[in-house]
Amino acid sequence: MTPADSTPVDESAEIADANAGSSTPMDPQDDQLSPGIDNNTGDVAVSLISRQKNYEADPGEALVTPGSSSPQDGLRFEIPRDLPGSDAAPLRVPPIDPTVPADQRRSIVESLFPDVAPVVDNVDPAAEDRLSLASLQQMALNNSPVIRQAAADVEKARGTAVQAGLYPNPIVGYEGDSIGTGKTAGYNGLFVTQEFVTADKLTLAQSAAAMEMRAAEAELRKARITLASNVRRAYFKLLVAQEQVRFNRAIAKLSEEVFRAQIDLVSGGEAAPYEPLQLRVFAVQARNGVVQAQNHLQASWRQLAATLGTPHLPRHTVAGSVEMSIPDLDYDQAAGILMVRHSDISAARSRIASASCNLRLQQVTPIPNITVYGTFQHDDTTPLSDFASNLQVSVPVPVFNKNQGNIATAHGQLVRANNDLSQTQNDLLARLAEIHARRSSARVIVDSYRKDLLPDQVRVYRGVYERFRLDGGSIDFSQLVVAQQTLSQVVTSYLQALMEQWDATVDIAEIMQVDDMVTMDGLATMPRN
């Protein structure tokens, strides 16, 4: 502490300065100071209850540095001019005058605190019919280009399988031999060539292609599950957004009510003028939260509409509640079913079968096919007008090319397909473990918010405000501020927990590939209380 800081302040001199220009002198021995007129500003000064609240009367006369000649020379904690809002006029509340009616004084005090602008509802649904999650999923299936692409891939694979089993076509043509011999037309007629496939190669080729078609069908099923999961995520995001609007409106209403109640306390001389302003800040922030929640709700609907493949669909109300409870799911039972029914497992097994058939096909490929060639010709070299025939049977001899390279390639593909199955199983189990833990934790957290955190915080806020209203001297105003902020934060955290719970539920329904994501097709059970 500097010597200047330790210099005692002459309180009588301060009181004399405060009385300058006033018709009623102040008694330096009396803590109840009478109202006076500030000659510098011409404004009515606030009635001072005690010297400890001198800073509440007039910010221009507060916190005088000891030893300074005027408040402006030594004003501490002055708001920097560069700070937004620093040009706001000081708040000056007129002193209590017994001759002024209470209603008139309250009207004067209310004029010092502007109203909080109301929120305009701009997200009302355009239609009254309520869309269920099942109807939304069906709309997505009917409009999704991804599903049509996956279905086209199945048709493509089916066509490949059909083509792989077709027998080679015979070759038919004209053949002329010995033309010009002895100045004759020679031999003229038709020929036919047919290749006969051996070692059941066509069946093996068709089987390999058919397994690829099974894999494409599994991919189509996965595409449908993925689309349904995307619709579910957008659906629950919309439900949470609806709840966010409702909760934010409630917080905004509560904040404005507390703000108005605090104005009443200021009007009666029971609270400092800055306290309603602090609460008005919270009320305006709560109003902004409602606007933000409404815009988020509108964006959530547009995202859902885009997921349905109908981005210009007018706003509808959706059926369902985001606060419904979700049942438990046993991890070991889920893991066992996952290894049986998941489309990635089915696709991997189909590709193993395809690779196995292809390997067998490449191994029998060196077994030669038989080609038969025959002709039927008219003999024009003699005047006898006879007919002649030729027959030729040929087979390639696998001396140099025994299909060694293709056999090695097919063997490598089979090894890879087997390892792909193992990797797919490991990945699915790892994802299931993470999602199951996240879902279980989210369910417990949401339940704790609903049963404990939210009710307790509401009780805390009520108790703090009632105590502050009835006996403001025994509790700091900052405790009321903290209680209101904490209540808003707990509500926001509850909404986040709800979204995390449903995100995890959609994720586990997607990986389990179930139709009913709440009961998990009967696998989940409601916990016992």
Coordinates of C-alpha atoms in Angstrom, one line a residue:
M1 CA 0.0 0.0 0.0
T2 CA 1.4 3.4 -0.9
P3 CA 1.3 6.4 1.4
A4 CA -1.4 8.0 -0.7
D5 CA -3.5 4.9 -0.2
S6 CA -3.1 5.1 3.6
T7 CA -4.1 8.8 3.8
P8 CA -7.3 9.0 5.9
V9 CA -10.4 10.5 4.2
D10 CA -12.1 13.5 5.8
E11 CA -15.7 12.2 5.9
S12 CA -17.0 15.6 7.0
A13 CA -15.4 17.2 4.0
E14 CA -17.1 14.7 1.7
I15 CA -20.5 15.3 3.2
A16 CA -20.0 19.1 2.9
D17 CA -19.2 18.6 -0.8
A18 CA -22.2 16.4 -1.2
N19 CA -24.4 19.1 0.5
A20 CA -23.2 21.8 -1.9
G21 CA -26.3 23.3 -3.6
S22 CA -28.7 21.5 -1.3
S23 CA -31.3 23.3 0.8
T24 CA -31.1 20.6 3.5
P25 CA -27.7 20.1 5.2
M26 CA -26.4 16.6 5.9
D27 CA -25.5 15.5 9.4
P28 CA -22.1 13.7 9.2
Q29 CA -23.0 11.7 12.3
D30 CA -26.2 10.3 10.7
D31 CA -26.0 7.2 8.4
Q32 CA -29.4 7.9 6.8
L33 CA -28.4 10.6 4.2
S34 CA -31.1 12.8 2.9
P35 CA -31.5 13.2 -0.9
G36 CA -29.6 16.0 -2.5
I37 CA -29.0 17.6 -5.9
D38 CA -25.8 17.0 -7.8
N39 CA -24.6 20.4 -9.1
N40 CA -22.3 18.9 -11.7
T41 CA -25.0 16.8 -13.5
G42 CA -28.3 18.4 -12.4
D43 CA -29.7 14.9 -11.8
V44 CA -31.5 13.8 -8.7
A45 CA -29.1 11.7 -6.6
V46 CA -30.1 8.4 -5.2
S47 CA -31.2 8.1 -1.5
L48 CA -28.3 6.6 0.3
I49 CA -29.1 4.0 2.9
S50 CA -25.5 3.7 4.2
R51 CA -22.0 4.9 3.2
Q52 CA -21.2 1.3 2.2
K53 CA -23.7 1.7 -0.7
N54 CA -22.5 5.1 -1.8
Y55 CA -21.4 3.6 -5.2
E56 CA -25.1 2.7 -5.9
A57 CA -26.2 6.3 -5.7
D58 CA -24.3 7.9 -8.5
P59 CA -21.5 6.1 -10.5
G60 CA -20.0 9.5 -11.1
E61 CA -19.4 10.0 -7.4
A62 CA -18.2 6.5 -6.5
L63 CA -14.8 5.2 -5.5
V64 CA -12.9 8.4 -5.1
T65 CA -9.2 7.7 -4.8
P66 CA -7.8 9.1 -1.5
G67 CA -5.9 12.3 -2.0
S68 CA -7.5 13.2 -5.4
S69 CA -9.2 16.5 -5.9
S70 CA -12.2 15.2 -7.8
P71 CA -13.9 11.8 -8.6
Q72 CA -13.0 12.2 -12.3
D73 CA -9.3 12.5 -11.5
G74 CA -9.1 9.3 -9.6
L75 CA -12.0 7.1 -10.8
R76 CA -11.3 3.4 -10.4
F77 CA -12.7 0.6 -12.5
E78 CA -13.8 3.0 -15.2
I79 CA -15.2 1.3 -18.2
P80 CA -12.8 1.7 -21.2
R81 CA -14.2 3.7 -24.0
D82 CA -13.2 1.0 -26.5
L83 CA -15.5 -1.5 -24.8
P84 CA -18.9 -2.0 -26.6
G85 CA -21.7 -0.3 -24.6
S86 CA -19.3 2.1 -22.7
D87 CA -21.4 5.0 -24.0
A88 CA -24.5 3.9 -22.1
A89 CA -25.9 6.6 -19.8
P90 CA -25.5 6.2 -16.0
L91 CA -28.4 4.7 -14.2
R92 CA -30.0 7.2 -11.8
V93 CA -33.1 6.2 -9.8
P94 CA -35.0 9.1 -8.1
P95 CA -35.1 9.1 -4.3
I96 CA -38.1 7.8 -2.4
D97 CA -40.6 10.6 -1.8
P98 CA -43.5 9.8 0.5
T99 CA -45.6 12.3 -1.3
V100 CA -45.3 10.4 -4.6
P101 CA -47.9 7.6 -5.0
A102 CA -46.4 4.1 -5.3
D103 CA -47.9 3.5 -8.7
Q104 CA -46.4 6.7 -10.0
R105 CA -43.0 5.9 -8.6
R106 CA -43.1 2.4 -10.0
S107 CA -44.0 3.8 -13.5
I108 CA -41.0 6.2 -13.2
V109 CA -38.7 3.3 -12.2
E110 CA -40.0 1.0 -14.9
S111 CA -39.2 3.7 -17.5
L112 CA -35.5 3.3 -16.6
F113 CA -35.5 -0.4 -17.5
P114 CA -36.6 -1.1 -21.1
D115 CA -38.9 -4.1 -21.9
V116 CA -37.5 -7.3 -23.3
A117 CA -38.6 -7.6 -26.9
P118 CA -41.1 -10.5 -27.4
V119 CA -40.1 -13.5 -29.5
V120 CA -42.0 -14.0 -32.7
D121 CA -42.8 -17.6 -33.5
N122 CA -41.7 -18.3 -37.0
V123 CA -41.6 -22.1 -37.1
D124 CA -45.3 -23.1 -36.9
P125 CA -46.0 -26.2 -39.0
A126 CA -47.6 -25.7 -42.3
A127 CA -49.7 -28.8 -41.9
E128 CA -51.6 -30.3 -39.0
D129 CA -51.1 -34.0 -39.8
R130 CA -48.4 -35.6 -37.6
L131 CA -45.8 -37.7 -39.3
S132 CA -44.6 -40.9 -37.6
L133 CA -41.1 -42.2 -37.7
A134 CA -42.3 -45.2 -39.8
S135 CA -43.9 -43.0 -42.4
L136 CA -40.8 -40.8 -42.6
Q137 CA -38.6 -43.9 -43.2
Q138 CA -41.0 -45.1 -45.9
M139 CA -40.9 -41.7 -47.6
A140 CA -37.1 -41.8 -47.6
L141 CA -37.2 -45.3 -49.2
N142 CA -39.5 -44.1 -51.9
N143 CA -37.4 -41.1 -52.8
S144 CA -33.8 -42.1 -52.1
P145 CA -31.4 -42.3 -55.1
V146 CA -28.9 -44.2 -52.9
I147 CA -31.4 -47.1 -52.6
R148 CA -32.1 -47.1 -56.3
Q149 CA -28.4 -47.2 -57.0
A150 CA -27.9 -50.2 -54.6
A151 CA -30.9 -51.9 -56.3
A152 CA -29.3 -51.3 -59.7
D153 CA -26.1 -52.9 -58.4
V154 CA -28.0 -56.0 -57.5
E155 CA -29.5 -56.2 -60.9
K156 CA -26.1 -55.7 -62.4
A157 CA -24.7 -58.6 -60.4
R158 CA -27.7 -60.8 -61.3
G159 CA -27.1 -60.1 -65.0
T160 CA -23.4 -61.0 -64.5
A161 CA -24.4 -64.3 -62.9
V162 CA -26.8 -65.2 -65.7
Q163 CA -24.2 -64.4 -68.3
A164 CA -21.5 -66.4 -66.6
G165 CA -23.5 -69.6 -67.0
L166 CA -24.4 -69.3 -70.6
Y167 CA -23.1 -71.9 -73.0
P168 CA -20.9 -70.7 -76.0
N169 CA -22.8 -70.0 -79.2
P170 CA -22.2 -72.2 -82.2
I171 CA -20.5 -70.6 -85.2
V172 CA -22.2 -71.1 -88.6
G173 CA -20.8 -69.9 -91.9
Y174 CA -20.1 -70.4 -95.6
E175 CA -17.0 -72.2 -96.7
G176 CA -15.6 -72.6 -100.2
D177 CA -12.6 -74.9 -100.8
S178 CA -10.5 -75.6 -104.0
I179 CA -12.2 -72.8 -105.8
G180 CA -10.7 -72.6 -109.4
T181 CA -9.4 -76.1 -109.4
G182 CA -9.6 -77.3 -113.0
K183 CA -11.5 -74.2 -113.7
T184 CA -14.3 -75.3 -111.5
A185 CA -16.2 -73.7 -108.6
G186 CA -14.5 -76.2 -106.2
Y187 CA -16.3 -77.2 -103.0
N188 CA -19.0 -75.0 -101.7
G189 CA -21.1 -75.4 -98.5
L190 CA -21.7 -74.6 -94.9
F191 CA -19.6 -75.1 -91.8
V192 CA -20.5 -75.3 -88.1
T193 CA -18.1 -74.9 -85.1
Q194 CA -19.1 -75.6 -81.5
E195 CA -17.0 -75.4 -78.4
F196 CA -18.0 -77.9 -75.6
V197 CA -17.1 -76.7 -72.1
T198 CA -15.7 -79.4 -69.8
A199 CA -15.0 -79.8 -66.1
D200 CA -18.2 -78.0 -65.1
K201 CA -16.5 -74.6 -65.7
L202 CA -19.8 -72.8 -66.5
T203 CA -21.4 -73.9 -63.3
L204 CA -18.4 -72.8 -61.3
A205 CA -18.3 -69.4 -63.0
Q206 CA -22.0 -68.9 -62.4
S207 CA -21.7 -69.9 -58.8
A208 CA -18.9 -67.3 -58.2
A209 CA -21.0 -64.6 -59.9
A210 CA -24.1 -65.6 -57.9
M211 CA -22.2 -65.2 -54.6
E212 CA -21.3 -61.7 -55.8
M213 CA -24.9 -61.1 -56.3
R214 CA -25.6 -62.2 -52.7
A215 CA -23.0 -59.7 -51.6
A216 CA -24.7 -56.9 -53.6
E217 CA -28.1 -57.9 -52.0
A218 CA -26.4 -57.6 -48.5
E219 CA -25.1 -54.1 -49.6
L220 CA -28.7 -53.1 -50.6
R221 CA -29.9 -54.2 -47.2
K222 CA -27.2 -52.2 -45.5
A223 CA -28.0 -49.1 -47.7
R224 CA -31.6 -49.4 -46.5
I225 CA -30.5 -49.6 -42.8
T226 CA -28.2 -46.7 -43.3
L227 CA -30.9 -44.6 -44.8
A228 CA -33.3 -45.5 -42.0
S229 CA -30.6 -44.5 -39.5
N230 CA -30.1 -41.2 -41.2
V231 CA -33.8 -40.5 -41.0
R232 CA -33.9 -41.6 -37.3
R233 CA -31.0 -39.2 -36.5
A234 CA -32.7 -36.3 -38.2
Y235 CA -36.0 -37.2 -36.6
F236 CA -34.6 -37.2 -33.1
K237 CA -32.6 -34.1 -33.8
L238 CA -35.9 -32.4 -34.8
L239 CA -37.6 -33.7 -31.6
V240 CA -34.8 -32.4 -29.4
A241 CA -34.9 -29.0 -31.3
Q242 CA -38.7 -28.8 -30.5
E243 CA -37.9 -29.5 -26.8
Q244 CA -35.2 -26.9 -26.9
V245 CA -37.6 -24.2 -28.2
R246 CA -40.1 -25.2 -25.4
F247 CA -37.4 -25.2 -22.7
N248 CA -35.8 -21.9 -23.8
R249 CA -39.2 -20.2 -23.9
A250 CA -39.7 -21.4 -20.3
I251 CA -36.3 -20.0 -19.3
A252 CA -37.0 -16.7 -21.1
K253 CA -40.4 -16.4 -19.3
L254 CA -38.8 -17.1 -15.9
S255 CA -36.0 -14.7 -16.6
E256 CA -38.4 -11.9 -17.6
E257 CA -40.6 -12.5 -14.5
V258 CA -37.6 -12.3 -12.2
F259 CA -36.5 -9.2 -14.0
R260 CA -39.9 -7.6 -13.4
A261 CA -40.0 -8.7 -9.8
Q262 CA -36.6 -7.1 -9.2
I263 CA -37.9 -3.8 -10.6
D264 CA -40.6 -3.9 -7.9
L265 CA -37.9 -4.2 -5.3
V266 CA -36.0 -1.3 -6.7
S267 CA -39.2 0.8 -6.7
G268 CA -39.7 0.0 -3.1
G269 CA -36.1 0.9 -2.2
E270 CA -35.3 -2.7 -1.3
A271 CA -32.7 -3.4 -4.1
A272 CA -29.9 -1.7 -5.8
P273 CA -30.6 -0.2 -9.3
Y274 CA -28.1 -2.4 -11.1
E275 CA -29.7 -5.6 -10.0
P276 CA -32.6 -5.5 -12.5
L277 CA -30.2 -4.6 -15.2
Q278 CA -28.2 -7.7 -14.5
L279 CA -31.4 -9.8 -14.6
R280 CA -32.4 -8.0 -17.8
V281 CA -29.2 -9.1 -19.4
F282 CA -30.2 -12.7 -18.6
A283 CA -33.7 -12.1 -19.9
V284 CA -32.4 -10.8 -23.2
Q285 CA -29.9 -13.7 -23.5
A286 CA -32.8 -16.1 -22.8
R287 CA -34.8 -14.4 -25.6
N288 CA -31.8 -14.8 -27.9
G289 CA -31.7 -18.4 -26.9
V290 CA -35.3 -18.8 -28.0
V291 CA -34.6 -17.2 -31.4
Q292 CA -31.5 -19.4 -31.8
A293 CA -33.6 -22.5 -30.9
Q294 CA -36.3 -21.6 -33.4
N295 CA -33.8 -21.2 -36.2
H296 CA -32.2 -24.5 -35.2
L297 CA -35.6 -26.2 -35.3
Q298 CA -36.2 -24.8 -38.8
A299 CA -32.8 -26.0 -39.9
S300 CA -33.5 -29.4 -38.4
W301 CA -36.7 -29.8 -40.3
R302 CA -35.0 -28.8 -43.6
Q303 CA -32.3 -31.4 -42.9
L304 CA -34.9 -34.1 -42.3
A305 CA -36.7 -33.1 -45.5
A306 CA -33.5 -33.4 -47.4
T307 CA -32.8 -36.8 -45.9
L308 CA -36.3 -37.9 -47.1
G309 CA -35.4 -36.8 -50.6
T310 CA -38.0 -34.1 -50.5
P311 CA -36.0 -30.9 -49.6
H312 CA -39.0 -28.6 -50.3
L313 CA -41.5 -30.4 -48.1
P314 CA -43.5 -27.9 -46.0
R315 CA -43.0 -28.0 -42.3
H316 CA -45.0 -30.8 -40.5
T317 CA -45.4 -31.8 -36.9
V318 CA -43.8 -35.1 -36.1
A319 CA -45.2 -37.6 -33.7
G320 CA -43.2 -38.9 -30.7
S321 CA -41.4 -37.8 -27.6
V322 CA -37.7 -37.4 -27.0
E323 CA -38.2 -37.9 -23.3
M324 CA -39.4 -41.5 -23.5
S325 CA -37.3 -44.0 -21.7
I326 CA -35.2 -46.6 -23.5
P327 CA -34.6 -50.2 -22.3
D328 CA -31.4 -52.0 -21.5
L329 CA -29.6 -54.2 -23.9
D330 CA -27.4 -57.1 -22.9
Y331 CA -24.0 -56.8 -24.7
D332 CA -23.2 -60.5 -25.0
Q333 CA -26.6 -61.3 -26.5
A334 CA -26.3 -58.4 -28.9
A335 CA -22.8 -59.5 -29.9
G336 CA -24.0 -63.0 -30.7
I337 CA -26.9 -61.9 -32.9
L338 CA -24.6 -59.3 -34.5
M339 CA -22.3 -62.0 -35.8
V340 CA -25.2 -63.8 -37.5
R341 CA -27.5 -61.1 -39.0
H342 CA -25.3 -58.1 -39.9
S343 CA -25.1 -57.5 -43.7
D344 CA -21.4 -56.9 -43.6
I345 CA -20.9 -60.5 -42.2
S346 CA -23.3 -61.9 -44.9
A347 CA -21.5 -59.9 -47.7
A348 CA -18.0 -61.1 -46.4
R349 CA -19.2 -64.7 -46.3
S350 CA -20.7 -64.4 -49.8
R351 CA -17.4 -63.1 -51.1
I352 CA -15.5 -66.0 -49.5
A353 CA -17.8 -68.4 -51.3
S354 CA -17.3 -66.5 -54.6
A355 CA -13.6 -66.5 -54.2
S356 CA -13.6 -70.2 -53.4
C357 CA -15.7 -71.0 -56.6
N358 CA -13.4 -68.7 -58.6
L359 CA -10.3 -70.6 -57.3
R360 CA -11.8 -73.9 -58.3
L361 CA -12.7 -72.5 -61.7
Q362 CA -9.1 -71.3 -62.3
Q363 CA -7.8 -74.7 -61.3
V364 CA -9.9 -76.6 -63.8
T365 CA -9.5 -74.0 -66.5
P366 CA -6.3 -75.9 -67.9
I367 CA -8.6 -78.9 -68.7
P368 CA -9.2 -78.3 -72.4
N369 CA -12.5 -77.6 -73.9
I370 CA -13.4 -79.6 -77.0
T371 CA -14.0 -77.8 -80.2
V372 CA -15.9 -79.6 -83.0
Y373 CA -15.8 -78.4 -86.6
G374 CA -17.8 -79.8 -89.5
T375 CA -18.6 -78.9 -93.1
F376 CA -21.2 -80.0 -95.7
Q377 CA -20.2 -79.0 -99.2
H378 CA -21.2 -79.5 -102.9
D379 CA -18.5 -81.0 -105.1
D380 CA -18.3 -78.8 -108.2
T381 CA -15.0 -80.2 -109.4
T382 CA -16.7 -83.1 -111.3
P383 CA -19.8 -83.4 -113.3
L384 CA -21.1 -86.0 -110.8
S385 CA -22.6 -83.3 -108.6
D386 CA -21.7 -85.1 -105.4
F387 CA -21.6 -83.8 -101.8
A388 CA -18.7 -83.9 -99.5
S389 CA -18.3 -83.6 -95.7
N390 CA -15.5 -82.7 -93.3
L391 CA -15.2 -83.2 -89.5
Q392 CA -12.6 -81.8 -87.2
V393 CA -12.2 -82.2 -83.4
S394 CA -9.6 -80.2 -81.6
V395 CA -8.4 -79.6 -78.0
P396 CA -5.7 -77.1 -76.8
V397 CA -2.8 -78.9 -75.1
P398 CA -1.8 -77.2 -71.8
V399 CA 1.9 -77.4 -72.2
F400 CA 3.0 -73.8 -71.6
N401 CA 0.0 -72.0 -70.3
K402 CA -1.5 -74.0 -67.4
N403 CA -3.3 -70.9 -66.0
Q404 CA -0.7 -70.6 -63.2
G405 CA -1.0 -66.8 -62.8
N406 CA -4.8 -66.8 -62.5
I407 CA -4.7 -69.7 -60.0
A408 CA -2.3 -67.8 -57.8
T409 CA -4.4 -64.6 -58.1
A410 CA -7.6 -66.5 -57.2
H411 CA -5.8 -68.1 -54.2
G412 CA -4.7 -64.7 -53.0
Q413 CA -8.3 -63.4 -53.3
L414 CA -9.6 -66.3 -51.2
V415 CA -7.1 -65.6 -48.5
R416 CA -8.0 -61.9 -48.5
A417 CA -11.7 -62.7 -48.4
N418 CA -11.3 -64.9 -45.3
N419 CA -9.3 -62.3 -43.5
D420 CA -11.8 -59.6 -44.5
L421 CA -14.4 -61.6 -42.6
S422 CA -12.3 -61.8 -39.5
Q423 CA -11.5 -58.0 -39.7
T424 CA -15.2 -57.2 -40.3
Q425 CA -16.2 -59.2 -37.2
N426 CA -13.5 -57.5 -35.1
D427 CA -14.6 -54.0 -36.3
L428 CA -18.2 -54.7 -35.6
L429 CA -17.6 -56.0 -32.1
A430 CA -15.4 -53.0 -31.4
R431 CA -18.0 -50.6 -32.6
L432 CA -20.7 -52.4 -30.7
A433 CA -18.7 -52.2 -27.5
E434 CA -18.2 -48.4 -27.9
I435 CA -21.8 -47.7 -28.8
H436 CA -23.2 -50.0 -26.1
A437 CA -21.2 -48.2 -23.4
R438 CA -22.1 -44.8 -24.8
R439 CA -25.8 -45.7 -24.9
S440 CA -25.8 -47.2 -21.4
S441 CA -24.1 -44.2 -19.9
A442 CA -26.4 -41.7 -21.7
R443 CA -29.5 -43.6 -20.5
V444 CA -28.3 -43.3 -16.9
I445 CA -27.3 -39.7 -17.3
V446 CA -30.7 -38.7 -18.8
D447 CA -32.4 -40.6 -16.0
S448 CA -30.3 -38.7 -13.4
Y449 CA -31.2 -35.3 -14.9
R450 CA -34.9 -36.2 -15.0
K451 CA -35.1 -37.5 -11.5
D452 CA -32.4 -35.6 -9.6
L453 CA -30.5 -32.8 -11.2
L454 CA -33.4 -30.8 -12.7
P455 CA -35.7 -31.0 -9.7
D456 CA -32.9 -30.2 -7.3
Q457 CA -31.7 -27.2 -9.3
V458 CA -35.3 -25.9 -9.5
R459 CA -35.6 -26.1 -5.7
V460 CA -32.2 -24.4 -5.3
Y461 CA -33.3 -21.5 -7.5
R462 CA -36.6 -21.1 -5.8
G463 CA -35.0 -21.1 -2.4
V464 CA -32.3 -18.6 -3.3
Y465 CA -34.7 -16.2 -4.9
E466 CA -37.2 -16.4 -2.0
R467 CA -34.5 -15.8 0.5
F468 CA -33.1 -12.9 -1.5
R469 CA -36.5 -11.4 -1.9
L470 CA -37.5 -11.6 1.7
D471 CA -34.1 -10.9 3.3
G472 CA -31.8 -9.4 0.8
G473 CA -29.2 -8.4 3.4
S474 CA -28.5 -12.0 4.4
I475 CA -27.6 -13.3 0.9
D476 CA -25.4 -11.9 -1.9
F477 CA -27.1 -10.9 -5.1
S478 CA -24.4 -12.8 -7.0
Q479 CA -25.8 -16.1 -5.5
L480 CA -29.1 -15.4 -7.3
V481 CA -27.2 -14.7 -10.5
V482 CA -25.3 -18.0 -10.2
A483 CA -28.5 -19.9 -9.4
Q484 CA -30.2 -18.6 -12.5
Q485 CA -27.2 -19.3 -14.7
T486 CA -26.8 -22.8 -13.3
L487 CA -30.5 -23.6 -13.9
S488 CA -30.1 -22.6 -17.5
Q489 CA -26.9 -24.6 -17.9
V490 CA -28.6 -27.7 -16.3
V491 CA -31.5 -27.5 -18.8
T492 CA -29.1 -27.1 -21.7
S493 CA -27.0 -30.1 -20.5
Y494 CA -30.2 -32.1 -20.2
L495 CA -31.0 -31.5 -23.8
Q496 CA -27.5 -32.5 -24.8
A497 CA -27.8 -35.7 -22.8
L498 CA -31.1 -36.5 -24.5
M499 CA -29.5 -36.0 -28.0
E500 CA -26.5 -38.2 -27.0
Q501 CA -28.9 -40.9 -25.7
W502 CA -30.8 -41.0 -29.0
D503 CA -27.7 -40.7 -31.1
A504 CA -26.3 -43.8 -29.3
T505 CA -29.7 -45.6 -29.7
V506 CA -29.8 -44.9 -33.4
D507 CA -26.2 -46.1 -33.7
I508 CA -26.8 -49.4 -31.9
A509 CA -30.0 -50.0 -33.9
E510 CA -28.0 -49.4 -37.1
I511 CA -25.2 -51.8 -36.2
M512 CA -27.7 -54.4 -35.0
Q513 CA -29.8 -53.7 -38.1
V514 CA -33.1 -53.9 -36.3
D515 CA -36.5 -52.6 -37.4
D516 CA -37.7 -51.5 -34.0
M517 CA -34.9 -49.4 -32.5
V518 CA -36.6 -48.9 -29.1
T519 CA -37.0 -52.6 -28.2
M520 CA -34.2 -53.7 -30.6
D521 CA -36.7 -56.3 -32.1
G522 CA -37.4 -57.7 -28.7
L523 CA -33.7 -58.0 -27.5
A524 CA -33.9 -55.1 -25.1
T525 CA -35.7 -55.1 -21.7
M526 CA -36.9 -52.4 -19.5
P527 CA -34.7 -52.0 -16.3
R528 CA -36.1 -52.8 -12.9
N529 CA -36.4 -49.8 -10.6

